[in-house]
Coordinates of C-alpha atoms and ligand atoms in Angstrom, one line a residue:
Chain A
M1 CA -38.4 -5.5 -13.0
T2 CA -41.0 -7.6 -14.8
A3 CA -44.5 -8.6 -13.6
F4 CA -46.7 -11.0 -15.5
G5 CA -44.2 -11.0 -18.3
I6 CA -44.4 -7.3 -18.8
R7 CA -41.3 -5.2 -18.5
L8 CA -42.0 -2.4 -16.0
P9 CA -40.0 0.9 -16.1
G10 CA -37.3 1.4 -13.5
M11 CA -38.5 2.7 -10.1
S12 CA -41.9 0.9 -10.5
S13 CA -41.5 -0.4 -7.0
L14 CA -41.5 3.1 -5.7
I15 CA -45.0 3.6 -7.3
L16 CA -46.1 0.5 -5.4
W17 CA -44.8 1.8 -2.1
G18 CA -46.3 5.2 -2.8
L19 CA -49.7 3.5 -3.3
F20 CA -49.3 1.6 -0.1
W21 CA -48.5 4.8 1.7
E22 CA -51.6 6.5 0.2
I23 CA -53.8 3.7 1.4
I24 CA -52.4 3.6 4.9
G25 CA -52.7 7.4 5.0
R26 CA -56.3 7.5 3.9
S27 CA -57.3 4.8 6.3
G28 CA -56.6 7.3 9.0
Y29 CA -54.6 4.6 10.9
T30 CA -52.3 7.2 12.5
F31 CA -52.0 11.0 12.4
F32 CA -48.3 10.5 12.0
L33 CA -48.7 9.4 8.3
P34 CA -51.0 11.7 6.2
P35 CA -51.8 10.4 2.7
L36 CA -49.0 10.8 0.1
S37 CA -51.1 13.0 -2.1
E38 CA -51.6 15.4 0.8
V39 CA -47.8 15.5 1.5
I40 CA -47.2 16.2 -2.2
A41 CA -49.8 19.0 -2.2
T42 CA -48.2 20.4 0.9
F43 CA -44.8 20.3 -0.8
F44 CA -46.0 22.5 -3.6
S45 CA -47.7 24.9 -1.3
I46 CA -44.5 25.5 0.8
V47 CA -41.9 25.2 -1.9
D48 CA -41.9 28.9 -2.8
T49 CA -42.5 30.3 0.7
P50 CA -39.7 32.4 2.1
A51 CA -39.3 30.1 5.0
F52 CA -38.6 27.1 2.8
Q53 CA -36.3 29.0 0.5
K54 CA -34.3 30.3 3.4
A55 CA -34.0 26.9 4.9
L56 CA -32.9 25.5 1.6
S57 CA -30.2 28.1 1.0
E58 CA -28.9 27.9 4.6
T59 CA -28.7 24.2 4.4
A60 CA -27.1 24.2 1.0
Q61 CA -24.5 26.7 2.1
A62 CA -23.5 24.8 5.2
F63 CA -23.5 21.5 3.2
L64 CA -21.5 22.8 0.3
A65 CA -18.9 24.5 2.5
G66 CA -18.6 21.4 4.7
V67 CA -18.2 19.0 1.7
F68 CA -15.8 21.3 0.0
S69 CA -13.6 21.5 3.1
A70 CA -13.8 17.7 3.6
V71 CA -12.7 17.1 0.0
V72 CA -10.0 19.7 -0.1
I73 CA -8.5 18.4 3.2
G74 CA -9.4 14.7 2.8
I75 CA -8.0 13.9 -0.6
P76 CA -4.5 15.3 -0.2
T77 CA -4.2 13.9 3.4
G78 CA -5.2 10.5 2.2
I79 CA -2.8 10.6 -0.7
L80 CA 0.0 11.8 1.6
M81 CA -0.8 8.9 4.1
G82 CA -0.7 6.4 1.2
K83 CA 2.7 7.7 0.1
N84 CA 4.4 8.3 3.4
R85 CA 4.9 5.7 6.0
L86 CA 5.6 8.1 8.8
V87 CA 2.5 10.3 8.2
D88 CA 0.4 7.2 7.8
E89 CA 1.5 5.7 11.2
L90 CA 0.9 9.1 12.8
L91 CA -2.6 9.6 11.4
L92 CA -4.1 6.3 10.7
P93 CA -5.2 5.4 14.3
W94 CA -7.0 8.8 14.5
V95 CA -8.7 8.4 11.2
N96 CA -10.0 4.9 12.1
I97 CA -11.2 6.1 15.5
F98 CA -13.1 9.1 14.1
L99 CA -14.5 7.0 11.2
S100 CA -16.4 4.7 13.6
A101 CA -16.8 7.2 16.5
P102 CA -20.3 8.5 17.3
L103 CA -19.6 12.0 16.0
T104 CA -22.9 13.4 17.3
A105 CA -21.4 13.2 20.8
L106 CA -18.7 15.6 19.7
V107 CA -21.1 18.3 18.6
P108 CA -21.4 19.9 22.0
V109 CA -17.6 20.2 22.2
L110 CA -17.6 21.9 18.8
M111 CA -20.2 24.3 20.1
V112 CA -18.0 25.3 22.9
L113 CA -15.0 25.7 20.6
F114 CA -16.6 27.4 17.6
G115 CA -19.8 29.0 18.9
F116 CA -23.4 28.5 18.0
G117 CA -23.3 29.7 14.4
M118 CA -22.8 28.6 10.9
K119 CA -19.1 27.8 11.5
S120 CA -19.9 25.0 13.9
I121 CA -22.4 23.5 11.5
I122 CA -19.9 23.6 8.6
I123 CA -17.3 21.9 10.8
T124 CA -19.8 19.2 11.9
T125 CA -20.6 18.6 8.3
A126 CA -17.0 18.3 7.3
L127 CA -16.2 16.1 10.3
F128 CA -18.9 13.6 9.2
A129 CA -17.6 13.5 5.6
V130 CA -13.8 13.8 5.9
W131 CA -12.7 10.4 7.4
I132 CA -14.0 8.1 4.7
I133 CA -12.6 10.4 2.1
I134 CA -9.2 10.2 3.7
L135 CA -9.4 6.5 4.0
N136 CA -10.5 5.9 0.5
A137 CA -7.9 8.2 -1.0
R138 CA -5.3 6.4 1.0
A139 CA -6.5 3.0 -0.2
G140 CA -6.5 4.3 -3.7
V141 CA -3.0 5.4 -3.6
M142 CA -1.7 2.3 -1.8
Q143 CA -3.0 0.0 -4.6
I144 CA -1.2 1.9 -7.3
N145 CA 1.0 -0.4 -9.3
R146 CA 4.6 -0.3 -8.1
S147 CA 5.6 0.0 -11.8
L148 CA 3.7 3.3 -12.2
T149 CA 5.7 4.8 -9.3
D150 CA 8.9 3.4 -10.7
M151 CA 8.0 4.7 -14.2
A152 CA 7.4 8.2 -12.7
N153 CA 10.8 8.1 -10.9
S154 CA 12.7 6.7 -13.9
F155 CA 11.6 9.7 -16.0
G156 CA 12.6 12.0 -13.2
A157 CA 9.1 13.2 -12.2
T158 CA 9.0 16.0 -9.6
P159 CA 6.9 15.2 -6.6
W160 CA 4.2 17.6 -7.8
A161 CA 4.1 16.1 -11.3
A162 CA 3.9 12.6 -9.9
F163 CA 1.0 13.7 -7.6
S164 CA -1.0 15.6 -10.2
K165 CA -0.3 13.5 -13.3
I166 CA -0.2 9.9 -11.8
Y167 CA -1.2 9.3 -8.1
F168 CA -4.3 11.4 -8.2
W169 CA -5.6 9.8 -11.4
A170 CA -4.6 6.3 -10.5
A171 CA -6.5 6.7 -7.2
L172 CA -9.5 8.5 -8.7
P173 CA -11.9 5.5 -8.7
E174 CA -11.4 5.0 -5.0
I175 CA -11.4 8.8 -4.3
L176 CA -14.7 9.2 -6.0
G177 CA -16.1 6.3 -4.1
G178 CA -15.0 7.9 -0.9
V179 CA -16.4 11.3 -1.9
R180 CA -19.8 9.7 -2.6
I181 CA -20.0 8.1 0.8
G182 CA -18.7 11.2 2.4
V183 CA -21.4 13.3 0.7
I184 CA -24.1 11.0 2.1
R185 CA -22.5 11.3 5.6
A186 CA -22.4 15.1 5.1
V187 CA -26.1 15.2 4.7
K188 CA -26.4 13.5 8.1
G189 CA -23.9 15.9 9.5
V190 CA -25.5 19.1 8.3
I191 CA -29.0 18.1 9.6
I192 CA -27.6 17.0 13.0
G193 CA -25.7 20.2 13.2
Q194 CA -28.8 22.2 12.4
L195 CA -30.8 20.4 15.0
L196 CA -28.2 20.4 17.8
I197 CA -26.2 23.6 17.3
S198 CA -28.5 26.3 16.2
I199 CA -32.0 25.8 14.9
V200 CA -31.6 26.9 11.3
G201 CA -32.2 25.6 7.8
F202 CA -34.1 22.3 7.4
G203 CA -33.3 21.5 11.0
A204 CA -35.4 24.5 12.0
L205 CA -38.3 23.4 9.7
F206 CA -38.2 19.9 11.2
E207 CA -38.3 21.3 14.6
L208 CA -41.1 23.6 13.8
Y209 CA -43.3 21.1 12.0
S210 CA -42.9 18.2 14.4
A211 CA -43.5 20.4 17.4
N212 CA -46.7 21.6 15.8
F213 CA -47.7 18.2 14.6
L214 CA -47.7 19.5 11.0
M215 CA -47.0 16.0 9.7
G216 CA -47.8 16.8 6.0
H217 CA -45.1 19.6 6.1
F218 CA -42.7 17.3 8.0
W219 CA -42.9 14.6 5.4
A220 CA -42.7 17.0 2.5
V221 CA -39.4 18.4 3.8
L222 CA -38.1 15.0 4.6
I223 CA -38.9 13.7 1.1
V224 CA -37.1 16.8 -0.4
L225 CA -34.0 16.0 1.7
F226 CA -34.0 12.3 0.8
A227 CA -34.4 13.2 -2.9
L228 CA -31.6 15.7 -2.8
A229 CA -29.2 13.2 -1.1
F230 CA -30.3 10.5 -3.6
V231 CA -29.7 12.7 -6.6
L232 CA -26.3 13.8 -5.3
S233 CA -25.2 10.2 -4.6
E234 CA -26.4 9.0 -8.0
G235 CA -24.6 11.9 -9.8
L236 CA -21.4 10.9 -8.1
A237 CA -22.0 7.2 -8.9
A238 CA -22.4 8.2 -12.6
L239 CA -19.1 10.0 -12.4
E240 CA -17.5 6.9 -10.8
R241 CA -18.7 4.8 -13.7
R242 CA -17.0 7.1 -16.1
V243 CA -13.6 6.2 -14.6
S244 CA -14.4 2.5 -14.0
Y245 CA -13.1 1.6 -17.5
Y246 CA -9.6 1.8 -16.1
A247 CA -10.3 0.9 -12.5
A248 CA -10.0 -2.8 -13.4
Q249 CA -6.6 -2.6 -14.9
R250 CA -4.1 -0.2 -13.3
Chain B
M11 CA 37.8 -26.4 -26.6
D12 CA 40.1 -24.8 -29.3
T13 CA 37.5 -25.1 -31.9
H14 CA 34.8 -23.6 -29.8
P15 CA 33.2 -20.8 -31.8
I16 CA 33.0 -18.4 -28.8
D17 CA 35.6 -15.8 -28.6
M18 CA 36.1 -15.3 -24.9
T19 CA 39.4 -13.4 -25.0
R20 CA 38.1 -10.6 -27.1
S21 CA 35.2 -10.0 -24.9
A22 CA 37.1 -9.2 -21.7
T23 CA 39.3 -6.5 -23.3
N24 CA 36.7 -4.9 -25.5
A25 CA 34.0 -4.8 -23.0
S26 CA 35.8 -2.8 -20.3
A27 CA 37.3 -0.3 -22.7
A28 CA 33.9 0.7 -24.2
A29 CA 31.6 0.1 -21.3
A30 CA 28.5 2.4 -21.2
V31 CA 27.4 0.8 -18.0
S32 CA 29.6 -1.0 -15.5
V33 CA 28.5 -2.7 -12.3
R34 CA 31.1 -3.1 -9.6
G35 CA 30.7 -5.5 -6.7
V36 CA 27.0 -4.9 -6.3
S37 CA 25.2 -6.7 -3.5
K38 CA 21.5 -6.3 -2.7
N39 CA 19.7 -7.6 0.4
Y40 CA 16.0 -7.4 0.9
G41 CA 16.0 -7.8 4.7
Q42 CA 17.0 -11.4 5.2
V43 CA 16.9 -12.2 1.4
E44 CA 20.2 -11.9 -0.3
A45 CA 19.3 -11.2 -3.9
L46 CA 22.6 -10.2 -5.4
R47 CA 26.1 -10.9 -4.0
D48 CA 29.2 -9.1 -5.3
L49 CA 28.0 -8.9 -8.8
S50 CA 30.3 -7.2 -11.4
L51 CA 29.5 -6.8 -15.1
D52 CA 30.3 -4.5 -18.0
F53 CA 27.9 -3.5 -20.7
P54 CA 29.6 -2.4 -23.9
R55 CA 28.4 0.7 -25.6
G56 CA 26.2 0.4 -28.6
Q57 CA 25.6 -3.3 -28.0
L58 CA 22.9 -5.5 -26.6
T59 CA 23.6 -7.5 -23.4
S60 CA 21.1 -10.0 -22.2
L61 CA 20.7 -11.0 -18.6
L62 CA 19.7 -14.6 -18.5
G63 CA 18.9 -16.7 -15.4
P64 CA 16.4 -18.6 -13.5
S65 CA 13.3 -16.9 -12.1
G66 CA 13.8 -15.0 -8.9
C67 CA 17.6 -14.8 -9.3
G68 CA 17.6 -11.0 -9.2
K69 CA 17.5 -9.8 -12.9
T70 CA 14.9 -7.2 -12.2
T71 CA 16.7 -6.1 -9.1
L72 CA 19.9 -5.6 -11.0
L73 CA 18.1 -3.6 -13.8
K74 CA 16.4 -1.4 -11.2
I75 CA 19.7 -0.8 -9.4
I76 CA 21.2 0.3 -12.7
A77 CA 18.1 2.5 -13.4
G78 CA 18.7 4.2 -10.0
L79 CA 15.3 3.0 -8.7
L80 CA 16.8 0.8 -6.0
Q81 CA 19.9 1.5 -3.9
P82 CA 22.5 -1.4 -3.8
T83 CA 23.4 -2.6 -0.3
E84 CA 27.0 -2.5 -1.4
G85 CA 29.0 -1.7 -4.5
E86 CA 28.4 0.8 -7.2
V87 CA 27.2 1.3 -10.8
E88 CA 28.7 3.7 -13.3
V89 CA 27.0 5.0 -16.4
N90 CA 29.5 6.7 -18.8
G91 CA 32.0 6.7 -16.0
K92 CA 29.7 8.6 -13.6
P93 CA 28.4 6.9 -10.5
V94 CA 24.6 6.3 -10.4
T95 CA 22.8 8.0 -7.5
G96 CA 19.3 7.9 -8.9
P97 CA 17.3 7.9 -12.1
G98 CA 18.7 10.0 -14.9
P99 CA 17.9 11.1 -18.4
D100 CA 20.7 8.9 -19.8
R101 CA 18.6 5.8 -19.0
A102 CA 15.1 4.7 -19.9
F103 CA 13.2 1.7 -18.6
V104 CA 10.9 -0.6 -20.4
F105 CA 8.7 -2.3 -17.8
Q106 CA 7.8 -6.0 -17.7
D107 CA 4.1 -5.0 -17.0
F108 CA 4.2 -2.0 -19.4
A109 CA 3.4 0.7 -16.7
L110 CA 1.0 2.6 -19.0
L111 CA -1.4 5.3 -17.8
P112 CA -4.8 3.6 -18.4
W113 CA -6.5 7.0 -18.5
A114 CA -4.3 8.4 -21.2
T115 CA -4.3 7.8 -25.0
V116 CA -1.4 6.0 -26.7
L117 CA -0.2 9.3 -27.9
R118 CA 0.0 10.8 -24.4
N119 CA 1.5 7.6 -23.0
V120 CA 4.3 7.6 -25.6
A121 CA 4.9 11.3 -25.0
F122 CA 4.7 10.9 -21.2
G123 CA 8.4 10.6 -20.6
L124 CA 8.9 13.8 -22.5
E125 CA 6.0 15.4 -20.7
L126 CA 7.7 14.7 -17.4
R127 CA 10.9 16.2 -18.7
G128 CA 9.1 19.4 -19.6
V129 CA 9.1 19.2 -23.4
R130 CA 6.5 21.4 -25.1
I131 CA 3.3 19.6 -26.2
S132 CA 3.6 20.2 -29.9
E133 CA 7.2 19.1 -29.9
R134 CA 6.7 16.0 -27.8
E135 CA 3.6 14.8 -29.7
A136 CA 5.5 15.1 -33.0
I137 CA 8.3 13.0 -31.5
A138 CA 5.8 10.5 -30.1
E139 CA 3.9 10.1 -33.4
Q140 CA 7.2 9.2 -35.1
Y141 CA 7.9 6.5 -32.6
I142 CA 4.4 5.2 -32.7
R143 CA 4.9 4.7 -36.4
N144 CA 8.3 3.0 -35.7
V145 CA 6.8 0.4 -33.4
G146 CA 3.9 -0.2 -35.9
L147 CA 1.1 1.4 -34.0
A148 CA 0.2 4.1 -36.5
G149 CA -3.6 4.7 -36.4
F150 CA -3.9 3.8 -32.7
E151 CA -2.7 7.2 -31.4
K152 CA -6.2 8.0 -30.0
S153 CA -6.8 4.6 -28.5
Y154 CA -6.6 3.8 -24.8
P155 CA -4.5 1.0 -23.4
H156 CA -7.5 -1.1 -22.5
E157 CA -8.5 -1.1 -26.1
L158 CA -5.1 -2.7 -27.1
S159 CA -3.8 -6.2 -27.0
G160 CA -1.0 -7.2 -24.7
G161 CA 1.6 -7.0 -27.4
M162 CA 0.4 -3.6 -28.6
R163 CA 0.6 -2.3 -25.0
Q164 CA 4.1 -3.6 -24.8
R165 CA 5.0 -1.7 -27.9
V166 CA 3.6 1.5 -26.4
G167 CA 5.9 1.0 -23.4
L168 CA 8.8 0.5 -25.8
A169 CA 8.0 3.6 -27.8
R170 CA 7.8 5.6 -24.7
A171 CA 11.3 4.6 -23.7
L172 CA 12.6 5.2 -27.2
A173 CA 11.0 8.6 -27.4
V174 CA 13.1 10.1 -24.6
D175 CA 16.2 9.2 -26.6
S176 CA 18.3 7.9 -23.8
E177 CA 21.7 6.4 -24.4
V178 CA 20.9 3.3 -22.3
L179 CA 17.7 1.3 -22.6
L180 CA 16.9 -1.1 -19.8
M181 CA 14.4 -3.7 -20.9
D182 CA 12.8 -6.0 -18.4
E183 CA 11.4 -9.0 -20.3
P184 CA 9.9 -6.7 -22.9
F185 CA 8.5 -9.5 -25.0
S186 CA 6.9 -11.6 -22.3
A187 CA 3.3 -10.7 -23.1
V188 CA 3.2 -11.6 -26.8
D189 CA 2.6 -14.7 -28.8
E190 CA 5.5 -16.6 -30.5
Q191 CA 5.0 -15.0 -34.0
T192 CA 4.9 -11.5 -32.6
R193 CA 7.8 -12.3 -30.4
R194 CA 9.9 -13.3 -33.4
K195 CA 8.9 -10.2 -35.2
F196 CA 9.9 -8.0 -32.2
Q197 CA 13.2 -9.8 -31.9
E198 CA 14.0 -9.0 -35.6
D199 CA 12.9 -5.4 -35.0
L200 CA 15.1 -5.2 -31.9
L201 CA 18.1 -6.3 -34.0
G202 CA 17.3 -3.5 -36.4
L203 CA 17.0 -1.1 -33.5
V204 CA 20.4 -2.1 -32.1
A205 CA 22.0 -1.7 -35.5
G206 CA 20.2 1.5 -36.3
E207 CA 20.2 3.5 -33.0
N208 CA 23.5 4.0 -31.3
K209 CA 22.2 2.9 -28.0
T210 CA 23.2 0.4 -25.3
F211 CA 20.6 -2.2 -24.6
L212 CA 20.2 -4.2 -21.4
F213 CA 17.8 -6.9 -22.0
V214 CA 16.3 -9.3 -19.4
T215 CA 14.8 -12.6 -20.7
H216 CA 13.9 -16.1 -19.6
S217 CA 14.4 -17.5 -23.0
I218 CA 17.8 -19.0 -24.0
E219 CA 16.9 -18.9 -27.7
E220 CA 15.8 -15.3 -27.5
A221 CA 19.0 -14.3 -25.6
V222 CA 21.2 -16.0 -28.2
Y223 CA 19.3 -14.6 -31.1
V224 CA 19.3 -10.9 -30.1
S225 CA 22.5 -10.5 -28.0
D226 CA 26.0 -9.3 -28.6
Q227 CA 26.8 -10.5 -25.1
I228 CA 24.9 -12.8 -22.7
A229 CA 25.4 -12.7 -19.0
I230 CA 24.3 -15.9 -17.2
L231 CA 23.3 -15.3 -13.6
L232 CA 23.2 -18.0 -10.9
P233 CA 20.3 -18.5 -8.6
R234 CA 20.2 -16.4 -5.4
P235 CA 22.5 -14.9 -4.1
S236 CA 23.2 -14.1 -7.7
R237 CA 26.5 -13.5 -9.4
V238 CA 27.5 -13.7 -13.0
S239 CA 28.5 -17.2 -13.7
E240 CA 29.5 -16.8 -17.3
V241 CA 29.6 -14.2 -20.1
I242 CA 29.2 -15.4 -23.6
R243 CA 29.8 -13.4 -26.7
P244 CA 28.4 -14.9 -29.9
S245 CA 31.0 -13.5 -32.2
G246 CA 29.8 -14.3 -35.6
L247 CA 26.0 -14.1 -35.4
R248 CA 25.6 -10.3 -35.8
T249 CA 26.9 -10.4 -39.3
R250 CA 24.4 -13.0 -40.4
N251 CA 21.1 -12.3 -42.1
V252 CA 18.4 -12.2 -39.4
S253 CA 16.5 -15.0 -41.0
D254 CA 19.6 -17.3 -41.1
I255 CA 20.6 -16.9 -37.4
R256 CA 18.5 -19.7 -36.1
R257 CA 20.1 -22.2 -38.5
D258 CA 23.6 -21.1 -37.8
P259 CA 25.7 -23.8 -36.1
E260 CA 27.1 -21.2 -33.7
Y261 CA 23.6 -20.3 -32.6
L262 CA 22.7 -23.9 -32.0
D263 CA 25.9 -24.5 -30.2
I264 CA 25.5 -21.6 -27.8
V265 CA 21.9 -22.5 -27.0
D266 CA 23.1 -26.0 -26.1
R267 CA 25.9 -24.8 -24.0
I268 CA 23.8 -22.3 -22.0
W269 CA 21.2 -25.0 -21.5
A270 CA 23.9 -27.4 -20.2
S271 CA 25.1 -24.9 -17.6
L272 CA 21.6 -23.9 -16.5
R273 CA 19.9 -27.3 -16.4
S274 CA 21.6 -28.2 -13.2
Y275 CA 19.7 -25.5 -11.4
V276 CA 16.4 -26.4 -12.9
E277 CA 16.6 -30.0 -11.8
Ligands
ATP322 N1 10.7 -5.8 -2.6 C1 11.2 -6.9 -2.3 N2 11.2 -7.4 -1.0 C2 11.7 -8.5 -0.6 N3 12.2 -9.4 -1.5 C3 12.3 -9.1 -2.8 C4 11.8 -7.8 -3.2 N4 11.9 -7.8 -4.6 C5 12.5 -8.9 -4.9 N5 12.7 -9.7 -3.9 C6 13.4 -11.0 -3.9 O1 14.6 -10.9 -4.6 C7 14.8 -11.9 -5.5 C8 15.1 -11.4 -6.8 O2 13.9 -10.8 -7.4 P1 13.9 -10.2 -8.8 O3 12.5 -9.7 -9.1 O4 15.0 -9.3 -9.1 O5 14.0 -11.6 -9.7 P2 14.0 -11.8 -11.3 O6 15.3 -12.4 -11.6 O7 13.6 -10.5 -11.9 O8 12.8 -12.9 -11.4 P3 11.8 -13.1 -12.6 O9 12.6 -13.7 -13.7 O10 10.8 -14.1 -12.0 O11 11.2 -11.8 -12.9 C9 13.6 -12.8 -5.4 O12 13.9 -14.0 -4.7 C10 12.6 -12.0 -4.6 O13 11.9 -12.9 -3.7
MG323 MG1 11.9 -9.9 -13.1

C-alpha cells in the first residue's frame, strides 16, 4: 500500500482500523465497544489467568483432535472417491449435501448420540472440516494427468506405491487448499460445539463475559481467536505456496 | 516395379520368425468409436518399427494395448510368445507428454521405474546416473522438470524407460516436443541406440521423413477404423552412414511412396 507516494508497511490498514476503533470506543458511543487500548490491556491481564489458560487448552485439544480426524478420514476418502467410480457415486451426493448443509442444526442430534462431553465437540469440529477436505482431495486426484497413472501402471506399481508415491503428491496442492479451508471451518465448529454442547473452553468464556457485559474481556478473547485462525490459515497458505511450483504443470 | 528398391518378400518371412511382439486380429472400440479393426502386425526382435498414420487413427491406442494399459475389444497381443494380460517388466513406455513427476528431481524421475520395481536406492541411482549421462543430461541430476526445456524433459522420460532395461521399448511420439535440430540429433542417437542395445523398438511418429530415417520397418495405418495398409522395409538404409541417409535415393523414394499413399487421406 502507498499513501502520498510513501510505501507503507504491510497491514498498515489494520492500524488505521485500530485507530478508528479507538476513537469510537473513546467517544463512549456504545458500551458494546470499549476502546481498543482497553481491550488490549484486558487481554494482558487475563492471558495468564488459570481460566484463560484452561479455556485455551480445552479449545486447542478439541480443535486439534477434530482437525486431525477430519484430515485422516478426509484425504484417503477423497482420494478413493477420485480413483473409484463406484465409491464416488455412492458417497458424492452425501458429501455435497453435508458440505452445504447447516451443520449447526445437527449438533443437538450429536449430543443425543455422543453425550455432552468433549467427544461431541470433537465430532462437531471434524464434521465442519471434513467435507471440503474430501471434496478437494477428490478434485486433486481427478485432475491427475492420465499419463501419470499409465506410467505407474506400466512400471507395475502396487496400489499402495501408486497412492503414496504418485496420487498423494500429484493431488497435494488441492489437498492443502482443502485442509486450509477445513481448518477455518473447524474453528467455527469448535466454538459452536463449545457454545451448544457443553459450556467449556472459549465458548464458556464468551458465555461468561457477554452475560456479565464484560465487553473488554469479550473482545480480547475474540481477537485472540481471530488471530489464531488467521495465523493457522496463513501458515497453511505458506505451505501451499511451497508446492505451487508444480501445481501449474502436472 | 521390379526395380523398386523395397524388399517386400524378405520382410514377410523374417518378421514372423523373429517377432518380439506380435499383434493378432486386434480390434478396439471406445463405446461407439471404432479405433482399431482386426489389426495384425509383427515387430521383429532387435529392430525398430515405426507406426505411421494420420492423427487420430489409433497409434497411441495400439501402443497402449501392447503395453497392457488398455484391453483390446478383440484379438490378442503376444510378447515373446506369451499373451499380454497387463503391463510387464519386459516392456517400457515412453510417453508423448513425458509423464514426469514434477516434485521429483531428474535423478529420482529416471530411477522411478526401478524404484517402483523395488530396486535398492544406491543401486538404482547408480543406474540412473549412467542413463542420464547417456541421454546427455549430465549435470542436471538435481534439477526439477519445471527447470528443464521440453526437449530435456523428453530425454528424462527416455532415460527412465531405458533404465529399467526392458526388451521392448514403446515410444509414443518421443520427439514431438523438440526443435528440428534437436530432433535430428535425437534421431541419430536413436539409430545408435537401436544398433547398440539389443532391444525391440516400437516408434510412433507423424513424420514420414523421421519414420524412413530411423526405421527397419514402417507400418502405415489407415484412418479409423484402423488397419495396417502397408508394411515397408527400407532394406539398404541401415548400412549407410547416418549422415548420408537423407541423400540416399532409396530414402527419397520411400518418402515419396509413403506420401503418395497417405495423401489421399489428407485431402
Ligand atoms: N479414452 C477414449 N475414449 C473415447 N475415444 C477415444 C479414447 N481414446 C482415443 N479415442 C479415439 O480413438 C481414436 C484413436 O485415438 P489415438 O489416441 O489412439 O490416436 P493417435 O493415432 O494416437 O492420434 P495422434 O496421432 O493424434 O496422437 C481417436 O479417434 C480418438 O477419438
Ligand atoms: Mg497419439
